[in-house]
Short mmCIF file of C-alpha atoms in Angstrom, two decimals:
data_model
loop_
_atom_site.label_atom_id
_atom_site.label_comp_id
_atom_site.label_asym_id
_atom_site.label_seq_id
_atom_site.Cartn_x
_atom_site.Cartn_y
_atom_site.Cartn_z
CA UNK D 1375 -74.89 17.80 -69.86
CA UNK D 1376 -72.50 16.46 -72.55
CA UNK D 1377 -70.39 18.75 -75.16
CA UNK D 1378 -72.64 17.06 -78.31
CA UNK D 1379 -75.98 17.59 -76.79
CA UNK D 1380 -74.68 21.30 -75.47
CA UNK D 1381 -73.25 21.72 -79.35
CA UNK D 1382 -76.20 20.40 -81.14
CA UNK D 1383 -78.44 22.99 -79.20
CA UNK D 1384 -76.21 25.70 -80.11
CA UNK D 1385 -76.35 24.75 -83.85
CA UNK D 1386 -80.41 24.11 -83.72
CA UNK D 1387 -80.60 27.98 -81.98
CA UNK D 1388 -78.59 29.50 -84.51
CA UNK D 1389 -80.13 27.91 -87.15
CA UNK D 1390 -84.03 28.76 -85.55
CA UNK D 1391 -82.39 32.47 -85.22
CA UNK D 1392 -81.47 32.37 -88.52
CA UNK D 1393 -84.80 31.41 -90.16
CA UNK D 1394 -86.71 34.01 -87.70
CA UNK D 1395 -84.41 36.89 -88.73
CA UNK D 1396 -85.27 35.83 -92.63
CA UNK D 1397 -88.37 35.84 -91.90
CA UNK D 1398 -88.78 38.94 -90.00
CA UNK D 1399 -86.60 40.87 -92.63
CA UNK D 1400 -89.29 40.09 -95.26
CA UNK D 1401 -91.74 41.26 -93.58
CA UNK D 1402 -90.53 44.55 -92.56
CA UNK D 1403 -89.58 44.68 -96.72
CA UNK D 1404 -93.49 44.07 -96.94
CA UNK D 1405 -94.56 47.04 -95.04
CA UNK D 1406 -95.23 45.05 -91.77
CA UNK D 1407 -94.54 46.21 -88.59
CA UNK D 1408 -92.12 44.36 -87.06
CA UNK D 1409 -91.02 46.18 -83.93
CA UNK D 1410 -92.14 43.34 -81.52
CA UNK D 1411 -90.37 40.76 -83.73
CA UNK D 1412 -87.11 42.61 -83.42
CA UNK D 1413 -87.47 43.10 -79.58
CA UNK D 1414 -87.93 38.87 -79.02
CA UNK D 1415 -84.80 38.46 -81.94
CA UNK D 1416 -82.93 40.76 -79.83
CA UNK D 1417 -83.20 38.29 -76.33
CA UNK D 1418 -82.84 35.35 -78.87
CA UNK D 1419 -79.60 36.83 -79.59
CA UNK D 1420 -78.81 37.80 -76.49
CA UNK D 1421 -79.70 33.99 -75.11
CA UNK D 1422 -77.59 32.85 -78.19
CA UNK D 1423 -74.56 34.85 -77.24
CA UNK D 1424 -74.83 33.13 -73.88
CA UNK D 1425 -75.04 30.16 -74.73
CA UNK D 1426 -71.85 30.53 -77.14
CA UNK D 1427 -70.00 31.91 -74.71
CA UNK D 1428 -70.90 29.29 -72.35
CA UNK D 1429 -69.91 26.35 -74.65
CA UNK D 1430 -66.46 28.10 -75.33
CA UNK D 1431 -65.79 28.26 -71.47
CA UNK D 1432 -66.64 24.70 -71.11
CA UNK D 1433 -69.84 25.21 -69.17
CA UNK D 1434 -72.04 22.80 -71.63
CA UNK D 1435 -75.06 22.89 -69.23
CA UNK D 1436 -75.72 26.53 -68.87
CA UNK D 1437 -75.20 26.68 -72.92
CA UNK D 1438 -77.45 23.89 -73.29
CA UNK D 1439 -80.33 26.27 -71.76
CA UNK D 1440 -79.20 29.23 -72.89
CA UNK D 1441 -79.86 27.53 -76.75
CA UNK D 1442 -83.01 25.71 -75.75
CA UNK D 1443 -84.45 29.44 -74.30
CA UNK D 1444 -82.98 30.70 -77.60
CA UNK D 1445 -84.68 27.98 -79.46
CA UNK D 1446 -87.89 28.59 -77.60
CA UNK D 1447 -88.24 32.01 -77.88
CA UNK D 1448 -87.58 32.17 -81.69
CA UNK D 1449 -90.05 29.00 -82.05
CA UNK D 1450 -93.44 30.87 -83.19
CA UNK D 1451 -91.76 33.88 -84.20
CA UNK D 1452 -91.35 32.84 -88.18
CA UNK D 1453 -94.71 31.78 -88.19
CA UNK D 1454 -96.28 35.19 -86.62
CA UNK D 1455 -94.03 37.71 -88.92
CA UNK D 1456 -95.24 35.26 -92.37
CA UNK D 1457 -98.34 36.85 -90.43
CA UNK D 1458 -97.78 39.97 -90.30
CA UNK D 1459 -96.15 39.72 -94.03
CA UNK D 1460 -99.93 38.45 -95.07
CA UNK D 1461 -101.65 41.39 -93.46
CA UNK D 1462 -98.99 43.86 -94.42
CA UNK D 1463 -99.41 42.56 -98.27
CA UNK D 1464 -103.33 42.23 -97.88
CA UNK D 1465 -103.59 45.95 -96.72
CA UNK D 1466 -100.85 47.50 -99.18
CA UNK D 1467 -103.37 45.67 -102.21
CA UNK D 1468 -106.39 47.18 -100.65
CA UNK D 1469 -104.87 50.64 -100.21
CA UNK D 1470 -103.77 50.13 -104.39
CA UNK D 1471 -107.35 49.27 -104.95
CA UNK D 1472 -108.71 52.22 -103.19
CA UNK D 1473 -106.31 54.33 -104.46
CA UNK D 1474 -107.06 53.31 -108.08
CA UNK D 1475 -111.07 53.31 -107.71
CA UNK D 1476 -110.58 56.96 -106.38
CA UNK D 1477 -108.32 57.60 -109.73
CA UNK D 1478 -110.83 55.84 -111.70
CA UNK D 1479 -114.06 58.07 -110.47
CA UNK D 1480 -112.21 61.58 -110.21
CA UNK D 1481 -110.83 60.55 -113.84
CA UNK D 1482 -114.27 60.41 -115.05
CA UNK D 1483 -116.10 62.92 -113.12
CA UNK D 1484 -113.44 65.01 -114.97
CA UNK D 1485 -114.35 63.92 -118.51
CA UNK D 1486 -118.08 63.96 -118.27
CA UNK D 1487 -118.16 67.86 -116.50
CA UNK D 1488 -115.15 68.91 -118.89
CA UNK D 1489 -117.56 67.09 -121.68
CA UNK D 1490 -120.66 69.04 -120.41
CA UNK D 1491 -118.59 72.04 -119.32
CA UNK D 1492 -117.11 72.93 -122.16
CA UNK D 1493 -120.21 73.28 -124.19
CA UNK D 1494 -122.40 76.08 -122.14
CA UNK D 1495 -118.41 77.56 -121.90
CA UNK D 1496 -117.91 77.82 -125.54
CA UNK D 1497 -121.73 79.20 -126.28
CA UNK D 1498 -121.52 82.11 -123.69
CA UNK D 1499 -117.95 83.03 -124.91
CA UNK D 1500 -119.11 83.46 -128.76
CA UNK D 1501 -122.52 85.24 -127.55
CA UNK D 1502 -119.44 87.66 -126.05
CA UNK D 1503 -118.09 87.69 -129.00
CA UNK D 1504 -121.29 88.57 -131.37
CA UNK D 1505 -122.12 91.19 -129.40
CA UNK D 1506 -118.98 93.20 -129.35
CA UNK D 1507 -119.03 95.79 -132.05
CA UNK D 1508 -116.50 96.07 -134.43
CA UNK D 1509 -114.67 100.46 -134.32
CA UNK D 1510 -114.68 102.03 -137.62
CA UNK D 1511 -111.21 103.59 -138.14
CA UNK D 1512 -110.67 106.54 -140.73
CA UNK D 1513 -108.30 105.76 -142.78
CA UNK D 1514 -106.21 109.13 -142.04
CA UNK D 1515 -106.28 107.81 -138.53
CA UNK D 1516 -105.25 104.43 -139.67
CA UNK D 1517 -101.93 106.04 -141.62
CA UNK D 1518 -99.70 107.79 -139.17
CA UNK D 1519 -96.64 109.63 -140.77
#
């Protein structure tokens, strides 16, 4: 294997890592989860190391597979965690829905029995009221010296 074709593998792996770690990033910042994703970027990187250290000892061959395996195991990993970003931003709107539907009915349950409360409330607290009988004081009794 030649130094170009052994370079150009090494620049086409780092770039693949690069675009898989983007894209793995936002999806974790969407809610995903991205633990499997971060275990395959971890051998990418691993394979990437490799094959840079391979390339700087002169050994173009074994960093020309060390990229490609980089390359390869990186390949379908920006397209699963846009994936997992979709599913991750699908459930977080359905849990906002739910959440405001719930909201929504306790909010109103609230005003129609606070509506309806209040009323049968207010009548037995001024029957109360009516029937409590008012003490007649003396007035000595009302004038302390």
């Amino acid at each position: 294997m030649d130094q170009a074709a052994a370079e150009k593998a090494l620049d086409d792996a780092e770039n693949a890592l690069a675009s898989a770690y983007l894209a793995v990033v936002e999806a974790e910042n969407a809610g995903a989860n991205v633990s499997g994703l971060n275990l395959k970027l971890q051998i990418a990187g691993e394979c990437l190391a490799n094959a840079s250290n391979a390339f700087m000892l002169g050994n173009f061959g074994d960093a020309y597979n060390y990229a490609l395996n980089c390359t390869k195991i990186v390949e379908g990993l920006v397209c699963e965690a846009e994936t997992l970003k979709e599913e991750a931003l699908k459930s977080r709107e359905e849990r906002l829905f739910v959440s405001a539907a719930c909201s929504s009915v306790g909010l109103s349950f609230l005003f129609v029995f606070s509506l309806f409360g209040w009323r049968p409330l207010k009548a037995f607290y001024v029957k109360r009221v009516l029937k409590m009988k008012p003490e007649v004081v003396e007035e000595n009794e009302h004038r302390r010296p």
